[in-house]
Amino acid sequence: MTEHSNPSKPPTIRDVAREAGVSKSLVSLVFNGGENVSEERRKRVLHAAELLGYRPNLVAQSLSAGRRDVVAILVANLHNPLFAEIVSAAKARLVEAGQRTLIVSAQVDDDDGSAVLDRDNIAILRDLRPSGLIAVGTIRGFAELADLTATIPTVVASAMDTTKDVVAVVRSDDNTGLDLVVAHLAEQGVEQIAFIGGDGSRVSASREAAFRAAAARHGFGDNARVERADFTEADARRAVAELLTQGRLPQAIIAMNDLTAIGVISALEAAGVSVPGDCLVTGYDDTMLAAIPRISLTSVDPDNRRIGSAAAEALLASAEGRVGEVLVTPRLVVRGSSHAA
Amino acid sequence: MTEHSNPSKPPTIRDVAREAGVSKSLVSLVFNGGENVSEERRKRVLHAAELLGYRPNLVAQSLSAGRRDVVAILVANLHNPLFAEIVSAAKARLVEAGQRTLIVSAQVDDDDGSAVLDRDNIAILRDLRPSGLIAVGTIRGFAELADLTATIPTVVASAMDTTKDVVAVVRSDDNTGLDLVVAHLAEQGVEQIAFIGGDGSRVSASREAAFRAAAARHGFGDNARVERADFTEADARRAVAELLTQGRLPQAIIAMNDLTAIGVISALEAAGVSVPGDCLVTGYDDTMLAAIPRISLTSVDPDNRRIGSAAAEALLASAEGRVGEVLVTPRLVVRGSSHAA
DNA sequence: ATGAAAGCGCTAACAG
DNA sequence: CTGTTAGCGCTTTCAT
């Protein structure tokens, strides 16, 4: 552990060069793995750098003909604990591959509480000229970032995107996930089921389609209904009311994610319908919410760490061309909310 | 909406200068609110910029003798929905004041799932030379960032820090918060209470001290106990077991935050103690968890938006010197978990 | 193998 | 008021 003697500004490449008695360029070479540097000089430089506590300035590096080793991870928002797992797994894989990462949030909540692109963050990211981009979660207005995705290899994780120029979309295999759920419910002897999907997001649409397919496959036919609700509890309540007034209450409700499921449970219970007594409920994502004993929600674990590492993998492989869609196989976590008993 | 004609690289200040028939410097002046630019030239420049789709390169700006208008918001982690509110409120205030913001996460989860400083993020942030720093939440290893906090006006929000050189620490007034809780519990006729604090964090310690003071104030004397647990459910269970084996079960347990409270409830119910029937429980933070009907946890709302804006305010006022500690007054949100009835 | 020199995009004195 | 000239810290030809 050595201290750098100059108390004011951080040392620059020039300071190191002077200390080592070599030129700037040589220092740069050493720090960028240049092969053709004499062992002696290399040592001198490294030693001087250590002595001074020199760290290359990333901003300068990026300005000067973009460095190709920093990957930006754009997180949809700071709310969703889900994303944290994906991000850390992706980062771990990237670091392993010798890449630097910059993790920034893509959206902020404006005054109305709705998410909007964080233009400041995006602008800085753009100017940093990252070598790659991983977008985690559904980002509203992601299409506006076309100038980025067109230039920079981009992978979308845990979201869907139609943009032609993303290297890969890595997400949970909704078909398998919903099949697991429907099969489980069928096993419990359920005969009428309903799906409560979300807002207009593509993920929601995909899960809805997956539900319809799974329901058909398991012979539910007309006994499978679909309702929509955004993620607010108020809206879940509305959707449930809808379901209730349509006559018969389904014996099970499949929510597109855990948050919606909790809204559904709340709405059902507020209406005097007990869960799982009178109606089973399942979620998707297997967030920590699902595991809380009082909630004990059967949910689909999408294996977020695998999604994250697969996204990183896809990006690293992007040199070899488009990867396309990577579907990560989920597994069902059965809890109290789906045991009629 | 105009397109820039050059399909390859984004336009630079030079392109704009050429297009407008002026010098680089003039363009720079126009974009930095220079007063002494003739109206005509200014228009020409603005028009050329618009035409080309020019956006100043922030990285270049920051490299070239630091711009003084970008504030970095360092978020402890991506898990805690709490922070999202603080961040967005702080950002809103900053934007209002004409500041740019960069929101980055300060920590990542390593393989063990424990949080560590995200050195990449920090390094980039440092090199960007932000004009100010707002650290949101307790960041492990924050002390290692001393070189930053020593140089850059820093405000800590929703955490405590002893570093001498932070401009301000903005946090919930724990004393008031816990007094509200204890008073409420006393009103319910509770005679023995216990506090379950957390890991070794300063916030936890502060709330524990606040609890002791409030308990004394409300005449609990020896009937107030303290137990510790980290935020895992397993540990909450252990702490509760501890409490149970100490003989009498307290009539109410005050948890240092909502997450711990939920662990406590789970542990109590697993031990056959009903909440709120046999024991009342309260939390702190008023997260969305508390509002879930099945949880219905009485909690202290710290008013995160005010914490965020106050932090921004303190930073903006930092020119006028150290602000010190800003305590934001919380309010109690009473829910089912604290109604013996 | 090494150094000199020319930028990356921008700002900031400094002259005109 | 406007243009010229130096850099910010680093990479990268291009000579040597």
XYZ file of C-alpha atoms (C1' of nucleotides) in Angstrom:
714
model
C 0.000 0.000 0.000
C 1.666 3.160 -1.145
C 0.473 6.701 -0.974
C 0.839 9.173 -3.722
C 2.752 12.142 -2.528
C 0.891 14.860 -4.379
C -2.005 15.773 -2.168
C -3.890 17.809 -4.757
C -4.895 16.282 -8.054
C -4.835 12.637 -8.964
C -1.722 11.649 -10.885
C -1.935 11.560 -14.650
C -0.189 9.440 -17.176
C 2.299 12.239 -17.513
C 3.264 12.079 -13.861
C 3.880 8.390 -14.202
C 5.943 8.900 -17.322
C 8.088 11.484 -15.599
C 8.526 9.351 -12.497
C 9.515 6.360 -14.587
C 11.647 8.389 -16.915
C 9.803 7.290 -20.030
C 7.325 8.811 -22.445
C 3.567 9.043 -22.082
C 3.047 6.641 -24.905
C 5.035 3.956 -23.235
C 2.984 4.200 -20.097
C -0.141 3.929 -22.174
C 1.281 0.898 -23.907
C 2.068 -0.822 -20.661
C -1.420 -0.236 -19.329
C -3.037 -1.547 -22.457
C -1.236 -4.815 -22.544
C 1.222 -3.815 -25.222
C 3.378 -6.831 -26.013
C 6.438 -5.104 -27.265
C 7.696 -3.316 -24.203
C 10.957 -4.329 -22.617
C 10.576 -6.079 -19.320
C 12.692 -3.511 -17.584
C 10.698 -0.487 -18.722
C 7.465 -2.227 -17.990
C 8.555 -2.780 -14.426
C 9.695 0.780 -14.057
C 6.353 2.053 -15.282
C 4.309 -0.281 -13.136
C 6.355 0.633 -10.127
C 6.020 4.329 -10.733
C 2.283 3.952 -11.208
C 1.975 2.028 -7.989
C 4.038 4.579 -6.180
C 1.927 7.444 -7.392
C -1.342 5.617 -7.037
C -2.127 6.119 -10.675
C -5.438 4.964 -12.144
C -6.196 5.573 -15.807
C -8.903 8.159 -16.300
C -11.795 6.357 -17.897
C -13.384 9.487 -19.199
C -10.238 10.490 -21.014
C -9.861 6.974 -22.316
C -13.329 6.946 -23.635
C -12.902 10.326 -25.284
C -9.728 9.337 -26.965
C -10.842 6.845 -29.588
C -13.209 4.800 -27.478
C -11.892 2.110 -25.312
C -13.570 -1.172 -26.063
C -13.976 -2.677 -22.674
C -16.752 -1.037 -20.826
C -20.208 -2.509 -20.996
C -23.133 -0.443 -19.835
C -25.922 -2.174 -17.974
C -29.112 -0.182 -18.216
C -31.585 -1.071 -15.506
C -35.218 -0.280 -16.134
C -35.734 1.126 -12.673
C -34.652 1.080 -9.080
C -37.832 -0.463 -7.737
C -37.694 -3.976 -8.909
C -35.562 -6.296 -6.791
C -35.817 -8.736 -9.645
C -33.442 -6.722 -11.711
C -30.795 -6.618 -9.057
C -30.229 -10.341 -9.454
C -30.016 -10.148 -13.196
C -27.648 -7.234 -13.026
C -25.285 -8.779 -10.559
C -25.149 -12.037 -12.455
C -24.503 -10.228 -15.710
C -21.839 -8.116 -14.136
C -20.135 -11.099 -12.603
C -19.876 -12.786 -15.974
C -18.638 -9.630 -17.635
C -16.002 -8.971 -15.024
C -14.854 -12.539 -15.400
C -14.349 -11.804 -19.077
C -12.231 -8.783 -18.253
C -14.854 -6.210 -19.036
C -15.600 -3.152 -17.014
C -19.235 -2.386 -16.306
C -21.237 0.717 -15.736
C -24.582 0.135 -14.104
C -27.027 2.963 -14.557
C -30.743 3.309 -14.274
C -32.620 4.025 -17.468
C -35.723 5.564 -16.041
C -36.825 7.801 -13.230
C -40.242 8.352 -11.807
C -41.605 11.699 -12.711
C -43.973 13.623 -10.485
C -46.935 11.472 -11.441
C -44.953 8.447 -10.376
C -44.791 7.076 -13.880
C -41.501 5.987 -15.349
C -39.820 8.070 -18.006
C -36.451 7.800 -19.674
C -33.708 9.417 -17.662
C -32.199 11.448 -20.442
C -29.275 12.672 -18.409
C -28.194 9.163 -17.634
C -28.643 8.060 -21.201
C -26.723 11.021 -22.542
C -23.755 10.383 -20.316
C -23.835 6.745 -21.170
C -23.891 7.538 -24.841
C -20.960 9.886 -24.587
C -19.011 7.270 -22.717
C -19.167 5.111 -25.847
C -19.559 1.755 -24.168
C -18.555 -1.281 -26.148
C -21.775 -3.049 -25.332
C -25.158 -2.555 -23.769
C -27.373 -4.768 -21.671
C -30.867 -3.469 -21.095
C -32.520 -5.105 -18.104
C -36.287 -5.007 -17.851
C -38.900 -3.268 -19.891
C -37.839 0.271 -20.567
C -40.491 2.651 -21.769
C -39.290 4.560 -24.774
C -36.453 2.143 -25.387
C -37.098 2.603 -29.084
C -35.860 6.171 -28.753
C -32.460 4.750 -28.030
C -32.238 3.403 -31.545
C -29.161 5.468 -32.264
C -27.420 3.598 -29.471
C -28.641 0.134 -30.247
C -27.769 0.623 -33.887
C -24.169 1.415 -33.086
C -23.520 -0.656 -30.008
C -24.051 -4.390 -29.596
C -27.109 -4.617 -27.405
C -28.725 -7.410 -25.455
C -32.134 -7.159 -23.882
C -32.711 -9.128 -20.705
C -36.010 -9.892 -19.046
C -37.984 -7.911 -21.571
C -38.939 -8.244 -25.177
C -37.922 -6.029 -27.947
C -38.710 -6.013 -31.584
C -35.831 -3.791 -32.566
C -34.019 -5.521 -35.358
C -30.604 -4.668 -34.168
C -30.389 -6.229 -30.771
C -27.937 -9.061 -30.567
C -30.142 -11.127 -28.335
C -33.215 -11.090 -26.172
C -32.810 -13.214 -23.074
C -35.936 -13.927 -21.109
C -37.874 -16.452 -19.156
C -39.514 -19.154 -21.221
C -43.074 -18.085 -20.548
C -44.506 -21.049 -22.368
C -42.814 -23.468 -20.057
C -43.568 -21.282 -17.049
C -47.266 -21.078 -17.707
C -47.460 -24.692 -18.668
C -46.004 -25.592 -15.305
C -48.573 -23.435 -13.596
C -51.549 -24.681 -15.564
C -50.458 -28.289 -15.206
C -50.066 -27.840 -11.476
C -53.500 -26.291 -11.220
C -55.054 -29.021 -13.336
C -53.503 -31.541 -11.019
C -55.249 -29.849 -8.125
C -58.497 -30.608 -9.852
C -59.218 -27.098 -10.974
C -61.700 -26.861 -13.815
C -62.126 -23.172 -14.501
C -59.135 -20.896 -14.587
C -58.516 -17.287 -15.396
C -55.441 -15.298 -16.259
C -54.938 -11.726 -15.190
C -52.476 -10.047 -17.471
C -50.986 -6.645 -17.226
C -50.704 -3.372 -18.928
C -49.804 -3.420 -22.576
C -46.244 -4.655 -22.189
C -44.929 -7.301 -24.495
C -43.990 -9.533 -21.609
C -47.549 -9.460 -20.451
C -48.813 -10.242 -23.932
C -46.386 -13.099 -24.231
C -47.490 -14.595 -20.943
C -51.087 -14.202 -21.939
C -50.483 -16.076 -25.162
C -48.538 -18.696 -23.254
C -51.482 -19.030 -20.891
C -53.948 -19.516 -23.717
C -51.777 -22.182 -25.263
C -51.204 -23.990 -22.004
C -54.874 -23.840 -21.095
C -55.822 -25.332 -24.442
C -53.167 -27.980 -24.105
C -54.514 -29.021 -20.745
C -58.081 -29.158 -22.018
C -59.529 -26.082 -20.379
C -61.163 -24.855 -23.557
C -63.864 -22.339 -22.752
C -63.149 -22.627 -19.070
C -60.132 -20.367 -19.402
C -60.706 -16.649 -19.261
C -58.465 -13.626 -19.499
C -58.713 -10.311 -17.740
C -56.349 -7.320 -17.792
C -55.118 -5.033 -15.093
C -52.161 -2.789 -14.583
C -50.030 -3.457 -11.580
C -51.859 -1.246 -9.154
C -53.911 -2.871 -6.505
C -56.892 -0.745 -7.427
C -56.854 -2.110 -10.899
C -56.393 -5.672 -9.775
C -59.442 -5.134 -7.648
C -61.350 -3.937 -10.675
C -60.261 -6.913 -12.727
C -61.279 -9.303 -10.001
C -64.635 -7.593 -9.673
C -65.038 -8.072 -13.391
C -64.316 -11.735 -12.986
C -66.763 -12.039 -10.126
C -69.603 -10.319 -11.900
C -69.186 -12.529 -14.924
C -71.025 -15.082 -12.954
C -69.023 -18.014 -11.703
C -65.776 -17.399 -9.902
C -62.922 -19.353 -11.448
C -61.331 -21.907 -9.175
C -57.922 -20.492 -9.851
C -56.469 -17.208 -10.998
C -53.080 -17.019 -12.643
C -51.537 -13.581 -12.369
C -48.895 -12.412 -14.794
C -46.535 -11.594 -11.974
C -46.261 -11.586 -8.211
C -47.281 -7.997 -7.745
C -50.463 -8.519 -9.672
C -51.058 -11.743 -7.787
C -50.920 -9.893 -4.515
C -53.379 -7.356 -5.819
C -55.620 -10.221 -6.844
C -55.414 -11.876 -3.464
C -56.205 -8.614 -1.735
C -59.140 -7.982 -4.006
C -60.511 -11.484 -3.595
C -60.263 -11.418 0.142
C -61.799 -7.976 0.291
C -64.721 -9.482 -1.595
C -65.013 -12.267 0.905
C -63.423 -14.928 -1.252
C -60.780 -16.830 0.674
C -57.460 -17.814 -0.872
C -56.649 -20.631 -1.303
C -59.937 -21.866 0.192
C -62.312 -20.638 -2.461
C -59.857 -19.741 -5.161
C -56.246 -20.588 -5.874
C -53.847 -17.881 -6.990
C -50.413 -18.038 -8.599
C -47.832 -15.462 -9.603
C -44.732 -15.229 -11.711
C -41.177 -14.079 -10.866
C -40.864 -15.662 -7.459
C -39.939 -12.403 -5.780
C -39.299 -12.187 -2.071
C -42.919 -11.203 -1.693
C -44.013 -14.674 -2.696
C -41.927 -16.246 0.029
C -43.374 -14.228 2.885
C -45.312 -16.792 4.920
C -48.389 -14.614 5.170
C -48.447 -14.421 1.401
C -47.041 -17.822 0.559
C -47.624 -17.431 -3.137
C -47.030 -20.183 -5.642
C -44.882 -18.618 -8.300
C -42.639 -19.291 -11.239
C -38.960 -18.771 -10.571
C -37.486 -17.450 -13.811
C -33.918 -18.090 -12.677
C -32.791 -14.518 -12.876
C -29.146 -15.244 -12.326
C -29.145 -17.422 -15.372
C -30.920 -14.757 -17.346
C -28.243 -12.299 -16.317
C -25.318 -14.505 -17.124
C -26.865 -15.620 -20.393
C -27.310 -11.992 -21.365
C -23.659 -11.311 -20.656
C -22.712 -14.415 -22.551
C -24.729 -13.352 -25.560
C -23.063 -9.985 -25.541
C -19.619 -11.493 -25.319
C -20.479 -13.738 -28.223
C -21.905 -10.896 -30.241
C -18.811 -10.747 -32.377
C -19.886 -14.067 -33.829
C -23.154 -12.553 -34.905
C -26.749 -12.296 -33.818
C -27.798 -14.752 -31.177
C -31.524 -14.183 -31.439
C -33.780 -15.198 -28.621
C -32.545 -17.074 -25.590
C -35.236 -18.622 -23.444
C -34.282 -19.541 -19.926
C -36.208 -22.416 -18.449
C -38.074 -21.541 -15.287
C -39.266 -23.773 -12.503
C -42.385 -23.781 -10.426
C -42.239 -23.002 -6.742
C -45.349 -24.340 -5.107
C -46.556 -22.615 -1.980
C -49.698 -22.262 0.033
C -51.707 -20.181 -2.371
C -52.312 -23.094 -4.672
C -53.214 -25.848 -2.237
C -56.961 -26.186 -2.115
C -56.392 -28.360 0.886
C -37.856 17.294 -35.659
C -34.841 17.466 -37.894
C -32.448 14.760 -38.829
C -28.765 15.165 -38.984
C -27.539 14.410 -42.422
C -24.302 12.699 -41.518
C -25.216 9.090 -40.940
C -21.958 8.068 -39.316
C -20.702 9.935 -36.267
C -22.633 12.317 -34.107
C -21.972 15.952 -34.960
C -19.389 17.816 -32.931
C -19.111 21.388 -31.915
C -16.922 21.856 -34.932
C -19.593 20.715 -37.332
C -21.984 23.170 -35.802
C -19.455 25.960 -36.032
C -18.858 25.236 -39.672
C -22.543 25.001 -40.449
C -23.217 28.270 -38.677
C -20.145 29.926 -40.078
C -18.722 30.814 -36.686
C -15.940 29.552 -34.463
C -16.008 26.640 -32.069
C -15.748 28.910 -29.085
C -18.811 30.823 -30.038
C -20.831 27.690 -30.210
C -19.522 26.722 -26.826
C -20.476 30.118 -25.480
C -23.988 29.867 -26.810
C -24.465 26.494 -25.207
C -23.163 27.647 -21.893
C -25.450 30.583 -21.532
C -22.890 33.161 -22.519
C -24.501 36.562 -22.185
C -22.467 38.457 -24.681
C -23.375 36.833 -27.930
C -25.232 38.781 -30.574
C -28.794 37.685 -31.012
C -28.199 36.959 -34.651
C -25.241 34.668 -34.183
C -26.915 32.901 -31.340
C -29.849 32.076 -33.574
C -27.576 30.912 -36.343
C -25.767 28.602 -33.954
C -28.901 27.237 -32.372
C -30.386 26.642 -35.754
C -27.323 24.877 -37.060
C -27.225 22.725 -33.932
C -30.854 21.822 -34.323
C -30.326 21.018 -37.959
C -27.416 18.746 -37.232
C -28.962 17.229 -34.162
C -26.037 18.354 -32.081
C -25.795 17.488 -28.383
C -22.797 18.559 -26.350
C -20.597 15.633 -25.418
C -20.709 15.425 -21.651
C -17.598 13.357 -21.415
C -15.592 15.905 -23.317
C -17.108 18.659 -21.235
C -16.184 16.943 -18.072
C -12.663 16.276 -19.241
C -12.126 19.821 -20.238
C -11.867 21.657 -16.940
C -14.865 20.185 -15.194
C -18.285 21.416 -15.880
C -20.022 22.397 -12.704
C -23.482 21.174 -13.322
C -23.652 17.466 -12.990
C -24.572 15.959 -9.672
C -24.030 12.281 -9.109
C -26.624 10.398 -7.121
C -25.108 7.305 -5.645
C -27.726 4.733 -4.706
C -26.782 2.116 -2.153
C -28.372 -0.690 -4.127
C -30.996 -1.660 -6.611
C -33.085 -3.677 -4.177
C -34.630 -1.132 -1.996
C -37.740 0.528 -3.412
C -37.344 3.066 -0.647
C -34.413 4.623 -2.382
C -36.240 5.065 -5.633
C -38.483 7.652 -4.025
C -35.620 9.529 -2.493
C -33.722 9.505 -5.734
C -36.546 10.726 -7.865
C -37.389 13.506 -5.451
C -33.771 14.578 -5.265
C -33.418 14.490 -8.991
C -36.572 16.504 -9.497
C -35.276 19.247 -7.250
C -31.877 19.212 -8.917
C -33.296 19.377 -12.405
C -35.444 22.260 -11.296
C -32.254 24.015 -10.295
C -30.776 23.412 -13.718
C -28.459 20.626 -12.687
C -27.851 17.492 -14.613
C -27.880 14.262 -12.669
C -26.194 10.943 -13.012
C -27.831 8.159 -11.072
C -25.589 5.192 -10.455
C -25.611 2.325 -8.048
C -22.826 2.228 -5.520
C -22.860 -1.436 -4.698
C -23.385 -4.766 -6.346
C -24.106 -8.105 -4.816
C -21.178 -10.389 -5.034
C -21.534 -14.139 -5.314
C -22.338 -14.545 -1.650
C -25.157 -12.098 -2.102
C -23.545 -9.531 0.120
C -23.152 -5.974 -1.042
C -19.763 -4.631 -2.018
C -18.686 -1.355 -3.543
C -18.999 -1.330 -7.294
C -15.558 -0.015 -8.066
C -16.170 0.332 -11.776
C -19.124 2.562 -11.199
C -17.282 4.597 -8.643
C -14.252 4.990 -10.874
C -16.265 6.272 -13.765
C -18.142 8.585 -11.506
C -14.932 9.943 -10.116
C -13.474 10.547 -13.534
C -16.596 12.373 -14.542
C -15.803 14.943 -11.872
C -19.326 15.661 -10.750
C -19.952 18.962 -9.035
C -21.811 17.313 -6.210
C -22.652 13.975 -4.722
C -25.722 12.627 -3.022
C -25.315 9.246 -1.394
C -28.623 7.523 -0.805
C -28.808 4.761 1.766
C -26.165 3.046 3.793
C -23.220 2.200 1.600
C -20.769 -0.307 2.946
C -17.262 0.963 2.541
C -18.402 4.502 1.983
C -15.402 5.628 3.965
C -13.187 4.390 1.153
C -14.640 7.128 -0.969
C -13.005 9.723 1.215
C -11.025 11.087 -1.705
C -14.294 11.909 -3.378
C -16.127 13.315 -0.410
C -13.136 15.419 0.457
C -13.130 17.093 -2.940
C -16.787 17.131 -3.868
C -19.647 18.582 -1.852
C -21.443 15.543 -0.544
C -24.798 14.985 1.072
C -25.820 11.733 2.688
C -29.501 10.836 2.558
C -31.261 8.162 4.554
C -28.091 6.981 6.215
C -25.705 8.251 8.806
C -22.160 9.138 8.295
C -19.526 10.393 10.588
C -17.238 11.637 7.881
C -16.369 15.168 8.735
C -16.577 16.499 5.268
C -20.136 15.802 4.248
C -22.188 18.914 3.764
C -25.261 17.421 5.305
C -26.867 14.237 6.500
C -30.570 14.135 5.772
C -32.541 11.409 7.458
C -35.710 10.491 9.188
C -36.099 11.832 12.684
C -35.912 8.504 14.441
C -36.646 10.006 17.790
C -39.956 11.338 16.659
C -40.669 8.171 14.698
C -40.120 5.862 17.603
C -41.884 8.148 19.980
C -44.925 7.986 17.741
C -44.746 4.219 17.755
C -44.217 3.838 21.467
C -46.933 6.365 22.267
C -49.329 4.546 20.001
C -48.529 1.241 21.625
C -48.884 2.704 25.097
C -52.276 3.987 24.083
C -53.239 0.464 23.162
C -52.585 -0.521 26.732
C -49.363 -2.355 26.054
C -47.187 -2.786 29.106
C -44.169 -4.736 27.938
C -42.487 -3.876 24.695
C -39.410 -5.016 22.856
C -37.364 -3.555 20.065
C -35.698 -5.674 17.433
C -32.844 -3.772 15.909
C -30.655 -4.726 13.042
C -27.164 -5.455 12.020
C -24.541 -3.032 13.126
C -25.590 -0.130 10.948
C -25.689 3.343 12.362
C -29.303 3.771 11.412
C -30.149 0.741 13.418
C -28.181 2.005 16.376
C -29.879 5.342 16.150
C -33.307 3.781 16.120
C -32.387 1.599 19.038
C -31.307 4.613 21.048
C -34.468 6.404 20.006
C -36.457 3.431 21.195
C -34.803 3.399 24.595
C -35.443 7.076 25.024
C -39.050 6.833 23.931
C -39.673 3.807 26.125
C -38.272 5.601 29.133
C -40.289 8.680 28.334
C -43.461 6.679 28.239
C -42.695 4.952 31.485
C -41.809 1.483 30.281
C -38.691 1.266 32.391
C -37.617 -2.331 32.751
C -40.480 -3.480 30.615
C -38.642 -2.491 27.483
C -36.215 -4.954 25.998
C -33.923 -4.942 22.995
C -32.949 -7.780 20.703
C -30.828 -7.750 17.558
C -31.197 -9.455 14.224
C -29.966 -8.887 10.740
C -32.563 -8.542 8.050
C -32.869 -12.192 7.179
C -35.950 -13.994 8.205
C -33.920 -16.737 9.772
C -32.292 -14.289 12.077
C -35.540 -12.584 12.947
C -36.787 -16.007 13.909
C -33.784 -16.482 16.144
C -34.306 -13.111 17.776
C -37.948 -13.843 18.400
C -37.100 -17.224 19.854
C -34.716 -15.425 22.159
C -37.492 -13.142 23.243
C -39.832 -16.043 23.823
C -37.432 -18.028 25.925
C -36.706 -15.050 28.115
C -39.951 -15.910 29.786
C -42.825 -13.595 29.141
C -43.644 -12.605 25.588
C -43.784 -8.836 25.190
C -47.157 -7.481 24.209
C -45.637 -5.590 21.338
C -42.528 -5.809 19.220
C -41.137 -2.793 17.452
C -38.964 -3.725 14.501
C -36.339 -1.362 13.183
C -37.788 -1.575 9.688
C -40.519 -3.242 7.691
C -38.425 -6.111 6.465
C -37.439 -7.053 9.971
C -41.026 -6.634 11.067
C -42.145 -9.142 8.487
C -39.518 -11.556 9.669
C -40.765 -11.045 13.192
C -44.361 -11.672 12.243
C -43.395 -14.822 10.390
C -41.360 -16.051 13.308
C -44.086 -15.289 15.816
C -46.759 -17.003 13.802
C -44.533 -19.975 13.193
C -44.240 -20.227 16.966
C -47.980 -20.147 17.326
C -48.205 -16.563 18.499
C -50.851 -14.674 16.583
C -50.342 -11.123 15.378
C -51.960 -8.875 16.378
C -53.958 -11.154 18.660
C -51.201 -12.133 21.063
C -48.574 -9.624 20.140
C -48.573 -6.344 18.263
C -45.860 -5.604 15.728
C -44.726 -2.404 14.059
C -42.201 -1.529 11.395
C -40.421 1.494 10.020
C -40.199 2.886 6.475
C -43.761 2.278 5.387
C -42.728 0.340 2.307
C -45.279 -1.153 -0.032
C -44.951 -4.353 1.945
C -46.608 -2.735 4.915
C -49.620 -1.776 2.852
C -50.355 -5.269 1.562
C -53.624 -6.215 3.265
C -52.385 -9.615 4.345
C -49.503 -7.906 6.076
C -51.191 -4.707 7.121
C -48.244 -3.504 9.118
C -48.288 -0.396 11.237
C -45.242 1.533 10.175
C -43.525 4.874 10.274
C -43.593 6.778 7.013
C -40.292 8.655 6.829
C -41.508 10.882 3.994
C -38.886 9.828 1.523
C -39.750 12.439 -1.022
C -39.020 15.128 1.481
C -35.770 13.441 2.413
C -34.809 13.436 -1.238
C -35.669 17.035 -1.895
C -34.087 18.178 1.337
C -30.894 16.401 0.339
C -30.894 18.180 -2.991
C -31.628 21.427 -1.247
C -28.742 20.952 1.132
C -26.409 20.274 -1.741
C -27.561 23.329 -3.628
C -26.996 25.373 -0.506
C -23.593 23.858 0.106
C -21.909 26.963 -1.215
C -23.136 28.717 1.904
C -21.364 26.206 4.043
C -22.021 23.074 6.024
C -25.644 22.374 6.757
C -25.134 19.634 9.277
C -27.915 17.262 10.108
C -31.392 17.623 8.674
C -34.050 15.569 10.374
C -37.217 14.989 8.446
C -40.303 14.505 10.543
C -42.012 11.184 9.968
C -45.606 10.224 10.588
C -47.186 7.072 11.896
C -49.338 4.951 9.636
C -51.504 2.747 11.778
C -52.628 -0.530 10.306
C -53.916 -3.868 11.482
C -50.760 -5.182 13.076
C -51.084 -2.885 16.045
C -54.758 -3.201 16.903
C -55.157 -5.629 19.726
C -58.833 -5.507 18.964
C 11.369 -0.934 -28.521
C 10.472 3.905 -27.794
C 9.263 8.846 -28.324
C 7.074 12.829 -30.821
C 3.055 14.571 -32.396
C -1.632 14.730 -33.607
C -5.927 14.441 -32.118
C -10.855 12.842 -29.288
C -14.797 17.148 -28.206
C -14.875 20.561 -25.414
C -13.806 24.893 -22.418
C -11.228 28.847 -21.132
C -8.164 32.350 -21.149
C -6.349 35.393 -24.417
C -6.097 38.558 -27.975
C -8.290 41.215 -31.604
C -18.442 40.630 -29.383
C -15.601 37.080 -31.847
C -11.773 34.076 -33.222
C -7.214 31.949 -31.824
C -4.727 29.222 -28.861
C -3.952 26.096 -25.337
C -4.895 22.499 -22.915
C -8.101 18.303 -20.046
C -5.805 12.808 -19.915
C -5.373 9.537 -22.908
C -4.568 6.677 -27.368
C -2.513 6.066 -31.612
C -0.143 6.571 -35.882
C 4.333 7.459 -37.418
C 9.034 7.970 -37.306
C 13.323 6.665 -35.190
